[in-house]
Short mmCIF file of N, CA and C in Angstrom, two decimals:
data_model
loop_
_atom_site.label_atom_id
_atom_site.label_comp_id
_atom_site.label_asym_id
_atom_site.label_seq_id
_atom_site.Cartn_x
_atom_site.Cartn_y
_atom_site.Cartn_z
N MET U 1 94.38 125.56 117.66
CA MET U 1 94.30 123.55 117.92
C MET U 1 95.88 123.06 117.92
N LYS U 2 95.82 122.37 118.44
CA LYS U 2 96.97 121.47 118.45
C LYS U 2 97.47 121.22 117.38
N ARG U 3 98.62 120.78 117.19
CA ARG U 3 99.33 120.05 116.13
C ARG U 3 98.19 118.63 115.94
N GLU U 4 98.07 117.61 116.82
CA GLU U 4 97.96 116.52 117.07
C GLU U 4 96.50 116.99 116.09
N GLN U 5 95.78 117.65 116.62
CA GLN U 5 94.09 118.17 115.90
C GLN U 5 94.38 118.13 114.44
N ILE U 6 95.31 118.63 114.21
CA ILE U 6 95.67 118.84 112.69
C ILE U 6 95.39 117.58 111.20
N HIS U 7 97.33 116.87 112.65
CA HIS U 7 97.14 115.73 111.08
C HIS U 7 96.07 114.93 111.39
N SER U 8 95.34 115.06 112.54
CA SER U 8 94.52 114.04 112.52
C SER U 8 93.05 114.41 111.12
N LEU U 9 92.67 115.92 111.64
CA LEU U 9 92.12 116.26 110.49
C LEU U 9 91.93 115.60 108.63
N ALA U 10 93.94 115.90 109.11
CA ALA U 10 94.57 115.86 107.42
C ALA U 10 94.15 114.67 107.36
N GLU U 11 94.48 113.23 107.96
CA GLU U 11 93.67 112.33 107.66
C GLU U 11 92.68 111.93 106.40
N LEU U 12 91.56 113.22 107.05
CA LEU U 12 90.03 113.79 106.50
C LEU U 12 89.12 111.58 107.23
N GLY U 13 89.16 111.40 107.91
CA GLY U 13 88.78 110.52 108.31
C GLY U 13 87.42 110.21 108.58
N PHE U 14 86.76 112.09 109.46
CA PHE U 14 85.95 113.11 109.34
C PHE U 14 84.57 112.68 108.42
N LEU U 15 85.67 112.26 107.05
CA LEU U 15 84.55 112.49 105.62
C LEU U 15 84.03 110.70 105.86
N GLU U 16 84.81 110.32 105.77
CA GLU U 16 83.98 108.28 106.08
C GLU U 16 83.38 107.99 106.96
N ARG U 17 83.31 108.73 108.25
CA ARG U 17 82.15 109.14 109.49
C ARG U 17 81.59 110.11 109.56
N LYS U 18 81.07 110.42 108.85
CA LYS U 18 80.13 111.73 107.42
C LYS U 18 80.24 113.03 109.15
N GLU U 19 81.40 112.45 109.34
CA GLU U 19 81.14 114.04 110.52
C GLU U 19 81.70 115.67 109.92
N ASN U 20 80.65 115.82 110.77
CA ASN U 20 80.82 117.65 110.90
C ASN U 20 81.89 118.59 111.49
N VAL U 21 82.86 118.91 111.03
CA VAL U 21 83.80 119.79 111.51
C VAL U 21 83.40 120.94 111.32
N VAL U 22 83.69 121.81 112.56
CA VAL U 22 83.61 123.04 112.88
C VAL U 22 84.48 123.39 113.13
N LEU U 23 85.09 124.89 112.60
CA LEU U 23 86.44 125.46 113.54
C LEU U 23 86.05 126.72 113.30
N LEU U 24 85.34 127.08 114.83
CA LEU U 24 85.39 128.06 115.55
C LEU U 24 86.97 128.68 116.08
N GLY U 25 86.47 130.03 116.42
CA GLY U 25 87.39 131.05 116.29
C GLY U 25 87.82 132.24 116.21
N PRO U 26 88.40 133.85 116.23
CA PRO U 26 88.30 135.08 116.24
C PRO U 26 88.60 135.55 114.78
N PRO U 27 88.68 136.35 114.24
CA PRO U 27 89.29 136.57 112.79
C PRO U 27 91.09 136.51 112.62
N GLY U 28 91.47 135.73 112.07
CA GLY U 28 93.19 135.76 111.91
C GLY U 28 93.63 134.30 112.72
N VAL U 29 93.15 133.38 112.88
CA VAL U 29 93.72 132.70 113.62
C VAL U 29 93.68 131.60 112.28
N GLY U 30 93.15 131.03 110.57
CA GLY U 30 93.61 130.22 110.67
C GLY U 30 92.44 129.73 109.89
N LYS U 31 91.15 130.08 110.55
CA LYS U 31 90.49 129.25 109.93
C LYS U 31 89.81 129.19 108.81
N THR U 32 90.17 129.58 108.01
CA THR U 32 89.62 129.94 105.93
C THR U 32 90.51 128.31 105.62
N HIS U 33 91.74 129.14 106.21
CA HIS U 33 93.05 128.30 106.12
C HIS U 33 93.15 126.69 105.47
N LEU U 34 93.05 127.10 107.60
CA LEU U 34 92.19 125.01 107.96
C LEU U 34 92.12 124.78 106.88
N ALA U 35 90.09 125.00 106.56
CA ALA U 35 89.15 124.91 105.77
C ALA U 35 89.69 124.86 104.34
N ILE U 36 90.69 125.47 103.72
CA ILE U 36 90.34 125.00 102.35
C ILE U 36 91.68 124.32 102.29
N SER U 37 92.96 123.90 103.29
CA SER U 37 93.93 123.16 103.33
C SER U 37 93.17 121.63 103.15
N LEU U 38 91.92 121.77 103.98
CA LEU U 38 91.48 120.17 104.02
C LEU U 38 90.99 119.87 102.86
N ALA U 39 90.28 120.59 102.10
CA ALA U 39 88.78 120.74 100.94
C ALA U 39 90.17 120.66 99.75
N ILE U 40 91.04 120.60 99.71
CA ILE U 40 92.89 120.36 98.88
C ILE U 40 92.54 119.41 98.81
N ALA U 41 92.91 118.83 100.49
CA ALA U 41 93.50 117.77 100.41
C ALA U 41 92.55 116.61 100.41
N ALA U 42 91.10 116.97 100.20
CA ALA U 42 89.88 116.49 99.87
C ALA U 42 90.09 115.60 98.11
N ALA U 43 89.98 117.32 97.80
CA ALA U 43 90.12 117.00 96.05
C ALA U 43 91.22 116.02 95.88
N GLN U 44 92.29 116.07 96.33
CA GLN U 44 93.60 114.87 96.12
C GLN U 44 92.88 114.41 95.56
N TYR U 45 92.67 112.85 97.08
CA TYR U 45 91.86 111.72 97.25
C TYR U 45 91.04 111.44 96.38
N GLY U 46 90.11 111.87 94.87
CA GLY U 46 89.02 111.76 94.63
C GLY U 46 88.10 112.08 94.79
N ARG U 47 88.42 113.32 96.01
CA ARG U 47 86.55 113.49 96.84
C ARG U 47 86.07 114.50 96.37
N ARG U 48 84.35 114.65 95.70
CA ARG U 48 84.39 116.36 95.52
C ARG U 48 84.52 117.53 96.78
N VAL U 49 84.06 118.11 96.23
CA VAL U 49 84.24 119.18 97.23
C VAL U 49 83.09 120.92 96.61
N TYR U 50 83.07 121.02 98.13
CA TYR U 50 82.02 122.68 97.17
C TYR U 50 82.50 123.28 98.54
N TYR U 51 83.22 124.52 97.62
CA TYR U 51 83.44 126.14 99.17
C TYR U 51 82.76 127.01 98.56
N SER U 52 82.16 127.87 99.02
CA SER U 52 80.97 128.82 99.34
C SER U 52 81.27 129.45 100.85
N THR U 53 81.11 131.28 100.62
CA THR U 53 80.78 131.73 101.48
C THR U 53 79.19 131.45 102.28
N LEU U 54 79.17 132.32 102.92
CA LEU U 54 77.25 131.56 104.10
C LEU U 54 76.68 132.74 103.16
N ALA U 55 76.96 134.40 103.01
CA ALA U 55 76.69 135.22 101.67
C ALA U 55 76.09 134.72 100.23
N ASP U 56 77.10 133.90 100.33
CA ASP U 56 77.01 133.61 98.44
C ASP U 56 76.67 132.32 98.95
N LEU U 57 75.30 131.12 99.34
CA LEU U 57 75.38 130.12 99.29
C LEU U 57 73.93 130.53 99.83
N VAL U 58 73.72 130.97 100.43
CA VAL U 58 71.76 131.91 100.61
C VAL U 58 71.76 133.02 99.32
N SER U 59 72.48 133.14 99.18
CA SER U 59 71.96 134.36 97.85
C SER U 59 72.04 133.02 96.61
N SER U 60 72.78 131.94 96.33
CA SER U 60 72.40 130.93 95.07
C SER U 60 71.10 130.61 96.01
N LEU U 61 70.72 129.84 96.65
CA LEU U 61 69.82 129.39 97.39
C LEU U 61 68.37 130.02 97.32
N GLU U 62 68.50 131.08 96.95
CA GLU U 62 67.76 132.74 97.25
C GLU U 62 67.34 132.74 96.04
N GLU U 63 68.61 132.58 94.46
CA GLU U 63 68.30 133.20 93.30
C GLU U 63 67.89 131.20 93.35
N ALA U 64 68.15 130.37 92.91
CA ALA U 64 67.90 129.25 92.54
C ALA U 64 65.93 128.69 92.90
N GLN U 65 64.80 129.17 94.10
CA GLN U 65 64.24 129.25 94.32
C GLN U 65 63.47 130.61 93.46
N ALA U 66 63.71 131.57 93.61
CA ALA U 66 62.92 132.37 92.90
C ALA U 66 63.28 131.45 91.16
N ALA U 67 63.75 131.02 90.99
CA ALA U 67 64.23 129.99 89.70
C ALA U 67 63.57 128.73 89.01
N GLY U 68 62.85 128.60 90.26
CA GLY U 68 62.11 127.82 90.01
C GLY U 68 63.42 125.97 90.19
N THR U 69 64.79 126.68 90.29
CA THR U 69 65.41 125.15 90.16
C THR U 69 65.79 125.10 92.04
N PHE U 70 64.65 125.31 92.83
CA PHE U 70 65.92 125.28 93.62
C PHE U 70 66.26 123.33 94.24
N LYS U 71 65.67 122.70 93.76
CA LYS U 71 65.17 121.52 94.51
C LYS U 71 66.74 120.77 93.51
N ARG U 72 67.61 121.55 91.94
CA ARG U 72 68.60 120.50 91.41
C ARG U 72 69.92 121.67 92.52
N ARG U 73 69.65 122.70 92.83
CA ARG U 73 70.82 123.74 93.04
C ARG U 73 70.96 122.95 94.34
N LEU U 74 69.75 122.08 94.73
CA LEU U 74 69.72 121.84 97.05
C LEU U 74 70.96 120.29 96.18
N ALA U 75 70.61 119.96 95.35
CA ALA U 75 71.50 118.38 94.17
C ALA U 75 73.27 118.89 94.70
N VAL U 76 73.12 120.10 94.12
CA VAL U 76 74.11 120.18 94.14
C VAL U 76 75.10 120.48 95.19
N LEU U 77 74.76 121.19 96.10
CA LEU U 77 75.11 121.26 97.24
C LEU U 77 74.93 120.04 98.02
N THR U 78 74.64 118.62 97.84
CA THR U 78 74.21 117.74 99.11
C THR U 78 75.58 116.52 98.05
N HIS U 79 75.70 117.15 96.91
CA HIS U 79 75.95 116.21 95.86
C HIS U 79 78.38 115.49 96.11
N PRO U 80 79.24 116.95 96.69
CA PRO U 80 79.76 117.19 97.29
C PRO U 80 80.50 115.79 99.09
N SER U 81 81.44 114.72 99.29
CA SER U 81 81.77 114.86 99.92
C SER U 81 82.10 115.70 100.92
N LEU U 82 83.06 117.12 100.93
CA LEU U 82 82.61 117.65 102.02
C LEU U 82 82.50 118.85 101.05
N LEU U 83 81.73 119.84 101.88
CA LEU U 83 81.08 121.13 101.82
C LEU U 83 81.73 121.50 102.65
N VAL U 84 81.99 123.02 102.05
CA VAL U 84 82.92 123.94 102.54
C VAL U 84 81.97 125.68 103.26
N VAL U 85 81.57 125.16 104.24
CA VAL U 85 80.90 127.26 104.69
C VAL U 85 82.00 127.51 104.71
N ASP U 86 82.74 129.22 104.43
CA ASP U 86 83.26 129.66 105.00
C ASP U 86 82.54 131.27 105.53
N GLU U 87 82.98 132.22 105.92
CA GLU U 87 82.42 133.37 106.48
C GLU U 87 81.35 132.76 107.41
N ILE U 88 80.78 132.20 107.71
CA ILE U 88 79.14 132.38 109.25
C ILE U 88 79.05 132.99 109.84
N GLY U 89 79.74 133.30 110.80
CA GLY U 89 79.61 134.86 110.67
C GLY U 89 79.52 136.67 110.46
N TYR U 90 79.72 136.48 109.18
CA TYR U 90 80.40 137.23 108.36
C TYR U 90 78.02 137.48 107.88
N VAL U 91 77.88 138.46 108.13
CA VAL U 91 76.36 139.40 107.35
C VAL U 91 76.16 139.92 106.33
N PRO U 92 76.90 140.60 104.88
CA PRO U 92 76.19 141.72 105.14
C PRO U 92 75.86 142.43 104.94
#
């Protein structure tokens, strides 16, 4: 990723435009680091942020479904300005 792209993301304009950001690449290139950095920046600007791995996210939704609290759990996930879902390619 070019330095200009990183600086552009750090301005958090994608949040205002309600755009998705997908970070793709092989293991070890810094995708998680960049995603967490963007989440911290968003939180510092007063934005609500939620971070989870995909495996944990799916597990929590399955548990909520079983407990009859799926809608409430989904509301928690759709409320933040920034939802970071990490390790999408990793399935335990």
